[in-house]
Amino acid sequence: MKEKEIMDKLRSELVIPDVVQERAELALDRIKKEQKKKGKVMKMRTKGKRKSMWLLIAAAVFVFGTMTVCAAYLRWSQGIEAQFQATDEQKQMLEEEQYTAPLQNKDGEMGNNSVTEAGVTITPLQSIVDSRFAWLSFRVEGYQLEEGKEPCFNHVTVVADDNSDAPISYTASFYNGIHRNEEGKPVYEDGSPADGEIFINEDGSMEYMIIINATEYGGLAGKKLHVEFTDIGTVYKAEFTPDLEGVWSFDFVLKGSDKVRTLTLSDPLGDTGATVIYAEISPISLYVRYDFPMRETTIEGVNENGEPITSSNFVEAPPVTGVRLKDGTFQGYITGGGSMGYLDENREVYTCSFALDRILDTDQVDALLFLKALPEEARAMTEEDVYVVPVE
């Protein structure tokens, strides 16, 4: 029986998740390559060949099983791992649920995706994709950054499904090693106060991260994505200074998951006039819908000549800021970039959608937290700072 027939037989007799199948095949391929390197070419009679191949497959599955018990399989990028402050268990969960994967080229292949221009090599590393957001990371090598300067590309293009007319909202920057702690303070991975310097690896490489808000686009899982970087240099006070000219272009087919925990609710948020009516909880994002008819407010101030002026603005609903877990743990300050605003023309249905900087076990969430006001002092968020909306 040929190898392909054996794998087909395995698939027909066992229900194996895609991620398990992929890892088993990768392990099988690695074992075969190791045998070839050592000169252990399989030369045996047909009767023994079948048994040996089945043992080889069993060894591949065993290697996979060992990996899943000990640690996550995918080598996470340093920036994304730090962004989410991810544990091995959380990383493994995202991999098994297929939220995260290595960035693949447009033909669905991994590896050999680097592009080199002007001596600078950019290599796609990893994606994390759910129904509303996508995180992409890239390694940048060969650019000698002058001390004290901030690196920047002159232009970054992100297009989904070849539709350049459909706007994609995103933020992008070089990884600087900063995340927020439980008190909401920006700190480095070791807990020291952050000063904003770019993180440079010992080999001189840097990591570039793109976070895409695909809420209005309907998600990016399974879609084609074109990413293009143009010219690299430095930026100071929003002014770009070019250093090297080049175009680094990539095309991907994004993997991801649209699995979310959905909640139908009817919970007023104090006397704000906002009622939470619907929510979606992903391991890496939160989406909330409110019944909240638009109201205007008047703001008083002074102009450049010191003369009093007034202006009108719309009242905003309290944003979702975190969750409470079943063990009573408050996780505040976990929302990052996102969007807020009215969903309908009548301006009665209000929504907010935020990426997270933590990984959630959605089954362990027993309440959503909505911000009343930020604490005046830096401290962990408590119940007095939020409206608590229990969920089942």
XYZ file of C-alpha atoms in Angstrom:
392
model
C 0.000 0.000 0.000
C 1.411 3.417 -0.973
C 1.986 6.146 1.613
C -0.881 8.243 0.265
C -3.221 5.253 0.460
C -2.129 4.617 4.037
C -2.856 8.236 5.030
C -6.220 8.053 3.251
C -6.983 4.871 5.174
C -6.117 6.584 8.435
C -8.409 9.461 7.561
C -11.282 7.122 6.675
C -10.993 5.064 9.865
C -10.363 7.877 12.342
C -11.882 11.311 12.809
C -8.744 13.411 13.093
C -8.868 17.216 13.476
C -7.073 19.093 10.712
C -4.437 20.426 13.077
C -3.641 16.884 14.289
C -3.417 15.592 10.712
C -1.105 18.421 9.652
C 1.228 17.870 12.582
C 1.311 14.112 12.092
C 2.231 14.542 8.430
C 4.921 17.099 9.320
C 6.344 14.716 11.917
C 6.232 11.838 9.418
C 8.105 13.917 6.872
C 10.700 14.896 9.449
C 11.268 11.259 10.486
C 11.735 10.219 6.856
C 14.252 13.014 6.284
C 16.190 12.029 9.391
C 16.323 8.425 8.192
C 17.600 9.554 4.826
C 20.327 11.685 6.432
C 21.491 8.727 8.486
C 21.542 6.468 5.434
C 18.740 4.262 6.723
C 17.037 3.778 3.392
C 14.188 1.318 3.657
C 15.020 -1.733 1.493
C 12.791 -4.605 2.445
C 10.322 -7.041 1.016
C 6.749 -5.907 0.354
C 5.423 -8.009 3.211
C 7.519 -6.124 5.760
C 7.176 -2.714 4.139
C 3.541 -2.259 5.101
C 4.232 -3.042 8.756
C 7.234 -0.725 8.844
C 5.289 2.160 7.281
C 2.473 1.767 9.801
C 5.079 1.880 12.569
C 6.499 5.023 11.016
C 3.078 6.683 11.023
C 2.551 5.597 14.615
C 5.895 7.196 15.475
C 4.782 10.412 13.773
C 1.540 10.491 15.760
C 3.527 9.750 18.924
C 5.809 12.721 18.199
C 2.729 14.910 17.759
C 1.230 13.637 20.986
C 4.421 14.411 22.865
C 4.422 17.924 21.468
C 0.874 18.694 22.505
C 1.454 17.504 26.042
C 4.723 19.362 26.546
C 4.284 22.630 24.670
C 2.602 24.470 21.834
C 3.618 23.229 18.369
C 3.869 26.490 16.463
C 6.864 28.684 17.206
C 5.126 31.927 18.108
C 6.613 35.244 17.167
C 8.061 37.076 20.137
C 5.883 40.107 19.546
C 2.586 38.250 19.353
C 3.440 36.040 22.321
C 4.228 39.123 24.416
C 1.210 41.036 23.069
C -1.134 38.407 24.481
C 1.089 37.430 27.456
C 0.302 33.895 26.322
C 0.911 30.742 28.329
C 1.748 27.421 26.664
C -1.766 26.184 27.414
C -3.349 29.262 25.820
C -1.127 29.016 22.749
C -1.986 25.363 22.344
C -5.694 26.160 22.626
C -5.511 28.777 19.838
C -3.614 26.349 17.626
C -6.017 23.474 18.168
C -8.995 25.777 17.501
C -7.120 27.003 14.369
C -7.162 30.696 15.277
C -3.416 30.902 14.691
C -1.099 29.522 12.018
C 2.139 30.348 10.215
C 1.548 32.909 7.485
C 1.177 30.998 4.220
C 1.645 32.228 0.694
C -1.209 32.472 -1.807
C -0.743 28.812 -2.790
C -1.181 27.699 0.814
C 2.506 26.836 1.210
C 4.723 27.707 4.164
C 8.385 28.640 4.089
C 10.508 30.387 1.438
C 8.233 33.418 1.652
C 10.963 35.951 2.426
C 11.463 38.966 0.174
C 14.791 40.819 0.011
C 15.144 44.332 -1.365
C 17.977 46.842 -0.817
C 19.631 44.362 1.537
C 16.598 44.191 3.816
C 14.789 40.864 4.173
C 11.190 40.637 5.380
C 9.839 37.245 6.403
C 6.166 36.547 7.260
C 5.913 34.775 10.618
C 2.471 34.235 12.110
C -1.202 35.136 11.926
C -3.996 35.084 14.496
C -7.437 35.510 12.957
C -10.973 35.455 14.342
C -14.271 36.723 12.938
C -13.409 40.398 13.522
C -9.666 40.918 13.835
C -6.390 39.665 12.385
C -2.870 39.916 13.782
C 0.091 39.526 11.397
C 3.773 39.476 12.324
C 6.872 39.843 10.152
C 10.607 39.634 10.833
C 12.700 42.490 9.378
C 16.431 41.781 8.922
C 19.305 43.740 7.457
C 18.213 47.264 8.379
C 20.777 49.013 10.568
C 18.787 51.274 12.863
C 20.616 54.257 14.238
C 20.481 54.398 18.033
C 17.660 56.527 19.363
C 15.750 56.482 16.064
C 12.323 54.938 15.412
C 12.070 52.712 12.306
C 9.148 53.100 9.933
C 7.957 52.121 6.473
C 6.906 54.984 4.247
C 3.744 53.156 3.255
C 1.997 49.900 4.141
C -0.784 48.560 1.902
C -3.319 45.975 3.074
C -5.919 44.702 0.580
C -8.359 41.807 1.025
C -9.669 39.650 -1.854
C -8.088 41.966 -4.450
C -10.674 44.617 -3.577
C -8.672 47.809 -3.259
C -11.902 49.825 -3.051
C -12.999 48.154 0.193
C -11.320 49.968 3.096
C -9.375 47.901 5.600
C -8.803 49.506 8.986
C -5.531 48.574 10.628
C -2.718 49.723 12.883
C 0.906 48.795 12.253
C 4.224 49.351 14.003
C 7.522 47.774 14.942
C 7.293 45.719 18.117
C 8.585 47.662 21.118
C 8.174 45.032 23.823
C 5.416 46.939 25.618
C 2.183 45.590 27.063
C -0.213 46.720 29.788
C -0.086 45.162 33.227
C -3.045 44.565 35.552
C -2.918 48.212 36.635
C -3.151 49.408 33.054
C 0.451 50.679 33.037
C 2.650 50.199 29.949
C 5.545 47.939 30.935
C 8.138 45.705 29.321
C 7.997 41.916 29.525
C 10.079 41.947 32.707
C 7.668 44.391 34.364
C 9.950 47.438 34.141
C 8.429 50.798 33.107
C 8.265 51.299 29.336
C 10.108 54.115 27.574
C 8.967 53.247 24.047
C 12.253 52.117 22.508
C 12.002 49.582 19.682
C 12.907 46.005 20.585
C 15.909 44.741 18.609
C 16.922 41.078 18.766
C 20.509 40.007 19.400
C 20.914 39.215 15.691
C 19.817 42.752 14.789
C 16.386 41.741 13.460
C 13.157 43.479 14.422
C 9.517 42.441 14.351
C 6.741 44.321 12.597
C 3.118 43.795 13.593
C -0.150 44.618 11.811
C -3.514 44.471 13.601
C -6.489 44.550 11.228
C -10.027 45.464 12.263
C -12.151 43.421 9.855
C -15.483 43.898 11.666
C -17.025 45.875 8.812
C -15.446 43.538 6.253
C -17.066 40.422 7.705
C -13.862 38.789 8.910
C -10.752 37.632 7.060
C -10.533 33.890 7.780
C -10.149 32.048 4.468
C -9.695 35.252 2.472
C -6.798 36.350 0.303
C -4.732 39.182 1.707
C -2.182 41.370 -0.061
C 0.372 43.184 2.125
C 2.959 45.533 0.688
C 5.707 47.549 2.393
C 7.291 50.507 0.599
C 10.626 52.123 1.548
C 12.116 51.971 5.026
C 13.537 54.754 7.132
C 12.853 56.561 10.380
C 10.089 58.758 11.734
C 10.184 61.710 14.111
C 7.151 63.818 15.048
C 5.149 62.115 12.270
C 7.730 63.102 9.630
C 9.234 60.220 7.653
C 12.890 60.272 6.622
C 13.645 57.704 3.892
C 16.737 55.560 4.141
C 16.369 52.613 1.742
C 14.043 52.320 -1.241
C 12.276 49.056 -1.963
C 8.963 47.243 -2.265
C 8.332 44.085 -0.243
C 5.143 42.424 -1.454
C 3.277 39.405 -0.025
C 0.093 37.497 -0.813
C -1.496 35.176 1.720
C -4.488 32.962 2.258
C -5.372 33.570 5.892
C -6.335 30.729 8.154
C -8.448 31.452 11.196
C -11.606 30.655 13.109
C -14.973 32.367 13.322
C -15.923 30.426 16.464
C -17.387 32.753 19.109
C -19.554 32.512 22.186
C -22.753 34.449 21.442
C -24.960 36.022 24.128
C -28.432 37.534 23.958
C -28.803 40.028 26.799
C -31.041 42.754 28.200
C -28.984 44.581 30.807
C -29.152 48.345 31.416
C -25.864 50.030 32.350
C -26.864 52.114 35.345
C -28.479 55.421 34.406
C -26.471 55.865 31.198
C -29.449 55.057 28.975
C -27.553 52.195 27.347
C -28.830 48.604 27.453
C -26.579 45.746 26.391
C -28.568 43.476 24.052
C -26.006 41.214 22.370
C -22.367 40.159 22.716
C -19.784 37.912 21.086
C -16.788 36.613 23.022
C -13.811 35.265 21.113
C -10.561 34.164 22.754
C -8.986 37.297 21.257
C -11.750 39.908 20.855
C -15.014 41.274 22.259
C -18.027 42.599 20.339
C -21.029 44.248 22.016
C -24.288 45.699 20.739
C -26.390 48.188 22.726
C -29.847 49.693 22.558
C -28.744 53.313 22.924
C -30.631 56.092 21.112
C -28.330 58.951 20.213
C -28.087 61.910 22.588
C -26.168 65.157 22.177
C -24.167 66.945 24.827
C -22.830 70.495 24.930
C -19.161 71.108 25.588
C -17.919 74.491 26.781
C -14.408 75.759 26.223
C -12.285 78.657 25.019
C -10.776 79.411 21.629
C -7.217 80.483 20.791
C -8.074 84.062 21.784
C -9.371 82.996 25.180
C -12.989 83.636 24.211
C -15.692 81.216 25.470
C -17.111 78.801 22.889
C -19.554 75.902 22.915
C -19.749 72.811 20.724
C -21.953 69.750 20.465
C -20.921 66.138 20.696
C -22.597 62.748 20.894
C -22.781 60.856 24.161
C -20.946 57.537 23.958
C -22.058 54.293 25.566
C -19.794 52.813 28.268
C -17.222 50.700 26.403
C -16.571 47.070 27.270
C -13.221 46.960 29.039
C -12.804 43.397 30.258
C -14.348 40.293 31.784
C -14.883 38.549 35.084
C -14.004 34.870 35.225
C -15.886 32.127 37.067
C -13.232 32.065 39.793
C -13.975 35.740 40.522
C -10.902 37.141 38.762
C -11.343 40.591 37.235
C -9.543 41.116 33.935
C -9.786 44.812 33.190
C -7.628 46.868 30.828
C -7.595 44.012 28.313
C -9.150 45.793 25.318
C -6.866 47.264 22.676
C -7.650 48.828 19.321
C -11.120 48.669 17.830
C -14.128 50.755 16.916
C -17.270 52.257 18.463
C -20.308 53.840 16.845
C -23.844 53.482 15.566
C -24.853 50.510 13.480
C -28.070 51.861 11.952
C -29.119 55.049 10.193
C -31.605 55.857 12.952
C -28.713 55.892 15.408
C -30.340 53.721 18.023
C -28.203 50.569 17.872
C -24.686 51.259 19.139
C -21.766 48.827 18.876
C -18.214 48.430 20.046
C -15.644 45.936 18.827
C -12.227 45.581 20.453
C -9.172 43.410 20.019
C -7.785 41.977 23.260
C -4.284 41.835 24.693
C -5.065 38.650 26.610
C -6.264 35.215 25.518
C -9.622 34.224 26.987
C -11.081 30.830 27.739
C -14.546 31.905 26.659
C -16.238 29.178 28.720
C -14.718 30.667 31.881
C -16.197 34.146 31.348
C -19.162 34.772 33.657
C -19.542 38.560 33.251
C -18.676 41.418 30.925
C -17.233 44.618 32.402
C -18.199 48.070 31.100
C -16.173 51.101 32.115
C -17.738 53.732 34.394
C -14.600 55.841 34.726
C -10.881 55.204 34.772
C -9.425 55.105 38.291
C -7.575 58.304 39.164
C -4.604 56.338 40.464
C -2.856 53.434 38.783
C -4.336 50.259 40.255
C -6.053 47.053 39.262
C -9.641 47.496 38.153
C -12.339 46.648 40.717
C -16.117 46.383 40.716
C -16.516 50.051 41.686
C -14.961 51.076 38.354
C -17.309 49.116 36.095
C -20.832 48.016 35.302
C -20.966 44.243 35.673
C -23.179 42.347 33.211
C -23.454 38.632 34.190
C -23.585 36.107 31.351
C -24.638 32.479 31.272
